[in-house]
Coordinates of C-alpha atoms and ligand atoms in Angstrom, one line a residue:
M6 CA 68.7 -38.3 52.0
T7 CA 69.6 -37.5 48.5
E8 CA 72.8 -36.0 47.4
I9 CA 72.9 -33.1 45.8
P10 CA 75.3 -32.7 43.0
E11 CA 78.5 -30.6 43.4
H12 CA 77.9 -28.9 40.8
L13 CA 74.0 -27.1 41.9
L14 CA 75.9 -27.0 45.2
K15 CA 77.7 -24.1 43.4
R16 CA 75.4 -22.8 41.1
S17 CA 73.0 -21.9 44.4
K18 CA 76.0 -20.3 46.3
A19 CA 76.8 -18.1 43.3
A20 CA 73.5 -16.9 42.5
K21 CA 73.3 -16.0 46.8
S22 CA 76.4 -14.2 46.8
G23 CA 74.9 -12.3 43.4
K24 CA 71.8 -11.5 45.5
S25 CA 73.4 -10.1 48.3
G26 CA 77.2 -8.9 46.8
D27 CA 78.0 -5.4 45.0
G28 CA 75.7 -6.0 41.7
G29 CA 72.3 -7.0 43.5
G30 CA 72.5 -3.7 45.7
A31 CA 73.4 -1.4 42.6
E32 CA 70.6 -2.0 41.4
S33 CA 67.7 -2.1 43.7
A34 CA 69.4 1.5 45.2
A35 CA 69.3 3.1 41.8
P36 CA 65.4 3.6 41.6
A37 CA 64.9 5.4 44.9
E38 CA 68.4 7.7 44.4
S39 CA 66.7 9.0 41.2
S40 CA 62.8 9.4 41.9
A41 CA 63.8 11.7 44.7
P42 CA 65.1 14.7 43.1
V43 CA 62.1 14.1 40.3
A44 CA 59.5 13.8 43.4
A45 CA 61.3 16.9 45.5
S46 CA 61.3 19.3 42.5
A47 CA 57.6 18.6 41.3
A48 CA 56.0 18.6 44.9
A49 CA 56.4 20.5 48.1
P50 CA 59.8 19.9 49.6
A51 CA 58.5 18.4 52.9
A52 CA 55.6 16.4 51.2
A53 CA 58.3 14.7 48.9
A54 CA 60.8 13.4 51.2
P55 CA 57.9 10.5 52.3
A56 CA 56.9 9.9 48.9
A57 CA 60.6 9.0 48.0
N58 CA 61.1 7.3 50.8
L59 CA 58.1 4.9 50.2
P60 CA 57.5 4.7 46.5
N61 CA 54.2 4.0 45.7
L62 CA 54.5 0.7 44.2
D63 CA 50.7 0.0 43.4
P64 CA 50.0 0.5 40.1
P65 CA 47.0 2.8 39.5
A66 CA 44.0 1.7 39.2
P67 CA 42.8 0.6 35.4
P68 CA 39.4 2.8 34.8
P69 CA 35.9 0.6 34.2
K70 CA 35.9 -1.1 30.7
P71 CA 33.5 0.9 28.9
V72 CA 30.6 -1.4 28.2
P73 CA 30.4 -2.1 24.8
A74 CA 27.6 -0.6 22.7
Y75 CA 26.6 -4.2 21.6
V76 CA 25.8 -5.3 25.5
Q77 CA 24.1 -1.5 26.3
A78 CA 21.4 -2.0 23.2
A79 CA 20.9 -5.3 25.0
Q80 CA 20.3 -4.1 28.2
A81 CA 18.4 -1.4 27.0
R82 CA 16.0 -3.5 24.8
K83 CA 12.7 -4.0 25.1
K84 CA 11.5 -7.8 26.2
I85 CA 9.2 -9.6 24.2
P86 CA 5.5 -8.4 25.8
V87 CA 3.6 -11.8 27.1
W88 CA 0.8 -10.7 24.4
V89 CA 3.2 -11.7 21.8
L90 CA 2.8 -15.6 22.3
P91 CA -1.4 -16.1 21.8
V92 CA -0.4 -14.5 18.0
I93 CA 2.5 -16.7 17.2
A94 CA 0.5 -19.7 18.5
A95 CA -2.5 -18.4 16.1
L96 CA 0.3 -17.9 13.6
P97 CA -0.5 -21.2 11.7
I98 CA -4.4 -21.1 12.1
W99 CA -4.3 -18.0 9.8
A100 CA -1.5 -19.4 7.2
L101 CA -4.2 -21.8 6.5
S102 CA -6.9 -20.0 6.1
F103 CA -5.1 -17.3 4.5
A104 CA -3.9 -20.2 1.8
G105 CA -7.7 -20.7 1.2
T106 CA -9.0 -17.5 0.3
M107 CA -5.6 -17.3 -1.9
Q108 CA -7.0 -20.6 -4.0
Q109 CA -10.7 -19.6 -4.8
P110 CA -11.5 -17.3 -8.1
E111 CA -12.6 -14.1 -6.8
S112 CA -16.0 -14.3 -9.2
E113 CA -17.0 -16.9 -12.0
D114 CA -19.7 -14.6 -13.4
I115 CA -18.8 -13.4 -16.5
L116 CA -20.2 -10.6 -16.4
L117 CA -17.8 -9.3 -13.2
I118 CA -14.8 -10.9 -15.3
D119 CA -15.4 -9.1 -18.2
A120 CA -16.8 -5.5 -16.8
E121 CA -13.0 -5.5 -14.5
L122 CA -11.4 -6.5 -17.8
V123 CA -13.3 -3.7 -19.8
Y124 CA -11.9 -0.9 -16.7
G125 CA -8.6 -1.6 -17.4
S126 CA -8.3 0.9 -19.8
C127 CA -10.3 3.5 -17.4
A128 CA -8.0 2.8 -14.2
G129 CA -4.7 4.3 -15.1
C130 CA -6.5 8.0 -14.8
H131 CA -9.0 6.6 -11.9
G132 CA -7.3 3.8 -10.1
G133 CA -7.4 0.3 -10.3
N134 CA -10.0 -0.1 -7.4
G135 CA -11.7 3.5 -8.5
G136 CA -10.0 5.9 -5.9
G137 CA -9.0 8.2 -8.5
G138 CA -6.3 9.9 -9.9
I139 CA -6.0 12.3 -13.3
G140 CA -9.7 11.8 -13.7
Y141 CA -12.2 11.2 -10.6
A142 CA -13.0 9.1 -8.2
F143 CA -15.7 7.1 -8.3
S144 CA -15.4 5.1 -4.8
D145 CA -17.1 6.0 -1.6
G146 CA -21.0 7.0 -3.9
E147 CA -18.5 9.6 -5.7
I148 CA -20.1 8.2 -9.1
L149 CA -23.3 8.2 -7.4
A150 CA -23.2 11.4 -6.2
T151 CA -22.7 13.1 -9.7
F152 CA -24.7 10.6 -11.9
P153 CA -27.2 9.5 -10.1
E154 CA -28.9 7.5 -13.3
A155 CA -26.0 5.2 -15.4
I156 CA -28.1 6.5 -18.5
D157 CA -25.7 10.1 -17.9
H158 CA -23.1 8.3 -16.7
M159 CA -22.8 6.1 -20.3
A160 CA -23.9 9.1 -22.6
H161 CA -21.2 11.1 -20.2
T162 CA -18.5 8.3 -20.9
A163 CA -19.1 8.2 -24.6
R164 CA -18.8 11.8 -25.6
G165 CA -15.9 12.7 -22.8
S166 CA -15.5 16.4 -21.8
D167 CA -14.4 18.2 -24.4
A168 CA -17.4 17.7 -26.7
I169 CA -19.2 19.6 -23.5
A170 CA -16.0 21.5 -22.3
G171 CA -17.3 24.2 -19.8
E172 CA -20.6 23.1 -19.9
A173 CA -21.8 22.1 -16.5
Y174 CA -22.8 18.1 -16.3
G175 CA -24.1 15.4 -13.6
D176 CA -25.9 16.9 -10.3
P177 CA -25.9 20.2 -9.7
N178 CA -27.3 19.7 -6.4
R179 CA -24.0 17.1 -5.9
A180 CA -21.9 17.1 -2.5
G181 CA -18.9 19.3 -3.0
G182 CA -20.4 21.3 -6.0
G183 CA -21.4 20.3 -9.6
R184 CA -19.4 19.6 -12.5
I185 CA -17.9 21.6 -14.7
S186 CA -16.9 19.9 -17.7
G187 CA -13.1 20.0 -18.3
E188 CA -12.5 21.8 -14.6
R189 CA -10.2 19.1 -14.0
G190 CA -8.5 18.2 -17.8
L191 CA -9.7 15.7 -20.2
M192 CA -11.6 12.5 -20.5
P193 CA -10.9 11.0 -23.2
A194 CA -14.3 10.5 -25.7
Q195 CA -14.5 6.4 -25.7
M196 CA -17.1 6.5 -28.8
A197 CA -14.5 5.3 -31.0
S198 CA -12.9 3.4 -28.5
L199 CA -15.2 0.7 -27.0
S200 CA -18.5 -1.3 -28.6
L201 CA -21.9 0.1 -26.8
I202 CA -22.0 -3.7 -24.5
E203 CA -18.4 -2.5 -23.6
L204 CA -19.8 0.6 -22.3
E205 CA -22.2 -0.9 -20.3
L206 CA -19.8 -2.8 -18.7
V207 CA -17.6 -0.4 -17.7
V208 CA -20.3 2.0 -16.2
F209 CA -21.6 -1.2 -14.2
H210 CA -18.2 -1.6 -13.3
E211 CA -17.6 1.6 -11.7
R212 CA -21.2 1.7 -10.2
A213 CA -22.1 -1.5 -8.5
I214 CA -18.5 -2.6 -7.8
L215 CA -16.4 0.4 -7.5
G216 CA -19.4 3.3 -6.3
G217 CA -21.3 0.3 -4.2
E218 CA -24.5 0.8 -5.8
D219 CA -27.5 -1.3 -5.1
T220 CA -27.9 -3.9 -7.6
S221 CA -30.7 -5.8 -6.0
S222 CA -34.2 -3.8 -8.0
P223 CA -35.8 -6.2 -10.4
G224 CA -35.1 -3.7 -12.7
Y225 CA -31.0 -3.8 -11.9
Q226 CA -31.0 -7.7 -12.2
E227 CA -32.6 -7.7 -15.5
W228 CA -30.1 -4.9 -16.9
M229 CA -27.1 -7.5 -15.4
E230 CA -28.6 -10.2 -17.2
H231 CA -29.4 -8.5 -20.5
M232 CA -25.1 -8.0 -20.6
R233 CA -24.5 -11.6 -19.6
E234 CA -26.4 -12.5 -22.7
E235 CA -24.4 -9.6 -25.1
I236 CA -21.3 -11.7 -23.4
E237 CA -22.5 -14.6 -24.4
T238 CA -24.0 -13.7 -27.9
V239 CA -22.3 -11.2 -29.4
G240 CA -19.4 -11.0 -27.5
L241 CA -16.8 -7.7 -26.6
D242 CA -15.4 -7.0 -30.2
G243 CA -18.3 -5.5 -31.5
P244 CA -18.1 -2.5 -33.2
T245 CA -17.1 1.1 -31.7
I246 CA -20.3 3.2 -30.8
T247 CA -22.1 5.1 -33.3
Q248 CA -23.9 8.1 -33.8
E249 CA -27.0 6.3 -33.6
D250 CA -25.9 4.4 -30.1
M251 CA -24.9 8.0 -29.0
D252 CA -28.7 9.8 -30.6
L253 CA -29.9 6.7 -28.2
L254 CA -28.1 7.8 -25.5
L255 CA -29.1 11.5 -25.4
A256 CA -32.7 10.5 -25.9
C257 CA -32.7 7.8 -23.4
A258 CA -30.4 10.5 -20.7
N259 CA -32.1 13.0 -18.4
P260 CA -31.8 16.8 -19.8
E261 CA -31.3 18.3 -16.3
F262 CA -28.2 16.1 -16.0
T263 CA -26.7 16.0 -19.7
P264 CA -26.3 18.7 -22.0
G265 CA -28.0 18.1 -25.6
A266 CA -30.2 15.2 -23.9
T267 CA -34.1 14.8 -25.1
G268 CA -35.1 12.9 -22.2
E269 CA -37.8 11.6 -25.5
G270 CA -36.8 7.7 -24.3
A271 CA -35.8 5.0 -26.6
P272 CA -37.4 5.3 -30.0
D273 CA -40.5 2.0 -30.6
G274 CA -38.3 -1.2 -30.9
E275 CA -35.1 -0.2 -28.8
T276 CA -34.1 -0.3 -25.5
C277 CA -32.9 2.2 -22.9
P278 CA -29.1 1.5 -21.9
G279 CA -29.1 0.7 -18.4
P280 CA -31.2 -0.7 -15.2
R281 CA -34.5 -1.6 -17.3
A282 CA -37.5 0.9 -15.9
E283 CA -39.7 -1.0 -12.7
G284 CA -42.3 -2.9 -14.3
G285 CA -40.3 -4.3 -16.9
D286 CA -42.1 -3.1 -19.5
E287 CA -39.1 -1.0 -21.5
A288 CA -42.1 1.6 -23.1
A289 CA -42.2 2.6 -19.5
A290 CA -38.7 4.3 -19.3
G291 CA -40.3 7.2 -21.9
Ligands
HEC14 C1 -6.5 9.9 -19.7 C2 -7.0 9.9 -18.6 C3 -8.7 9.0 -18.6 C4 -8.7 7.8 -19.1 C5 -7.7 6.7 -19.8 C6 -10.4 7.6 -18.6 N1 -10.5 9.4 -17.9 FE1 -12.4 9.4 -16.7 N2 -12.0 11.4 -16.7 C7 -10.4 11.7 -16.7 C8 -10.3 13.2 -16.3 C9 -9.6 13.9 -16.6 C10 -12.3 13.3 -15.7 C11 -11.8 15.0 -16.3 C12 -12.5 15.2 -16.7 C13 -13.2 17.0 -16.4 O1 -12.5 17.8 -15.6 O2 -14.4 17.2 -17.1 C14 -12.6 12.0 -15.8 C15 -13.7 12.2 -15.7 C16 -14.7 11.4 -16.2 C17 -15.9 10.6 -15.5 C18 -16.8 11.6 -14.6 C19 -16.9 11.4 -13.1 C20 -17.2 12.9 -12.3 O3 -18.0 12.0 -11.3 O4 -17.9 13.8 -12.0 C21 -15.9 9.9 -15.7 C22 -17.9 8.9 -15.2 C23 -15.1 8.7 -16.7 N3 -14.2 9.8 -16.0 C24 -15.2 7.7 -16.5 C25 -14.2 7.0 -17.3 C26 -14.0 5.4 -17.9 C27 -15.7 4.6 -18.5 C28 -12.9 5.4 -18.5 C29 -13.1 4.4 -19.1 C30 -13.3 3.8 -20.5 C31 -12.5 6.6 -18.0 N4 -12.9 7.4 -17.9 C32 -11.0 6.7 -18.9 C33 -9.5 11.1 -17.3 C34 -9.4 9.7 -18.2

């Protein structure tokens, strides 16, 4: 056996006597005595007696921990639906085809490019896609309902609304009722702003591109070809619309749709702007 050193034995003896001795006994008795009067005064004496003798040593059960908000959110959150998987799988294919469309120029036709360019000065009031704004909409056939023919559209644009304020213009039987000039505000006259070819281009843009007009007839194609030639030979920066130009527009326009129009047709040697009369002979327009 191993010999236990003397000083360690002494120490353990002292510890034993301390536990069972005066100091230890007094400490353990004290809580029992002090808790008795408190319990007796708080509750009925009969019930208090055993409770005082047998103090409940179990600590009160801790309240259940609240579930943190982020855990609750995670449990309540909807799971990703199954149909998302093929969508995610198809994304790269879509991205490739989308990138392909981005690289293609919208059009190489100088007519379409320049017509859109001139329309830039109207877009602020009529909307970039012709959906309307301060001014009327052109899209969804709206402009075609007001002006079944391009020539009346051109005359109205060049002259503006102030010159015929209060007068009816356009198709009086148009859906939603005929137009009264100035009823919606001021359409600024374009005579001092546009050349005749610019007027043709912008009206073409509003009708064919924004308004969805059918351009397939030979007379329409002839007009489009004429505008391409004008762009290439004269360009857009010609003189602005003159009084003679305005007279030509009014001679060609329909008196039913354009106040002040004569409907005489173009004088000899001149051509009414807009889609050419069918048959190819400009004289047939009159
Ligand atoms: C400052 C704003 C403004 C600008 C710029 C403008 N317009 Fe207008 N436009 C109007 C307003 C307002 C009306 C309605 C006027 C009225 O009540 O008579 C209108 C009416 C019209 C109409 C008649 C449409 C219909 O269905 O009755 C045509 C066509 C038109 N504008 C063409 C043009 C063109 C082409 C340009 C560009 C060259 C242009 N506008 C630029 C404000 C504008």
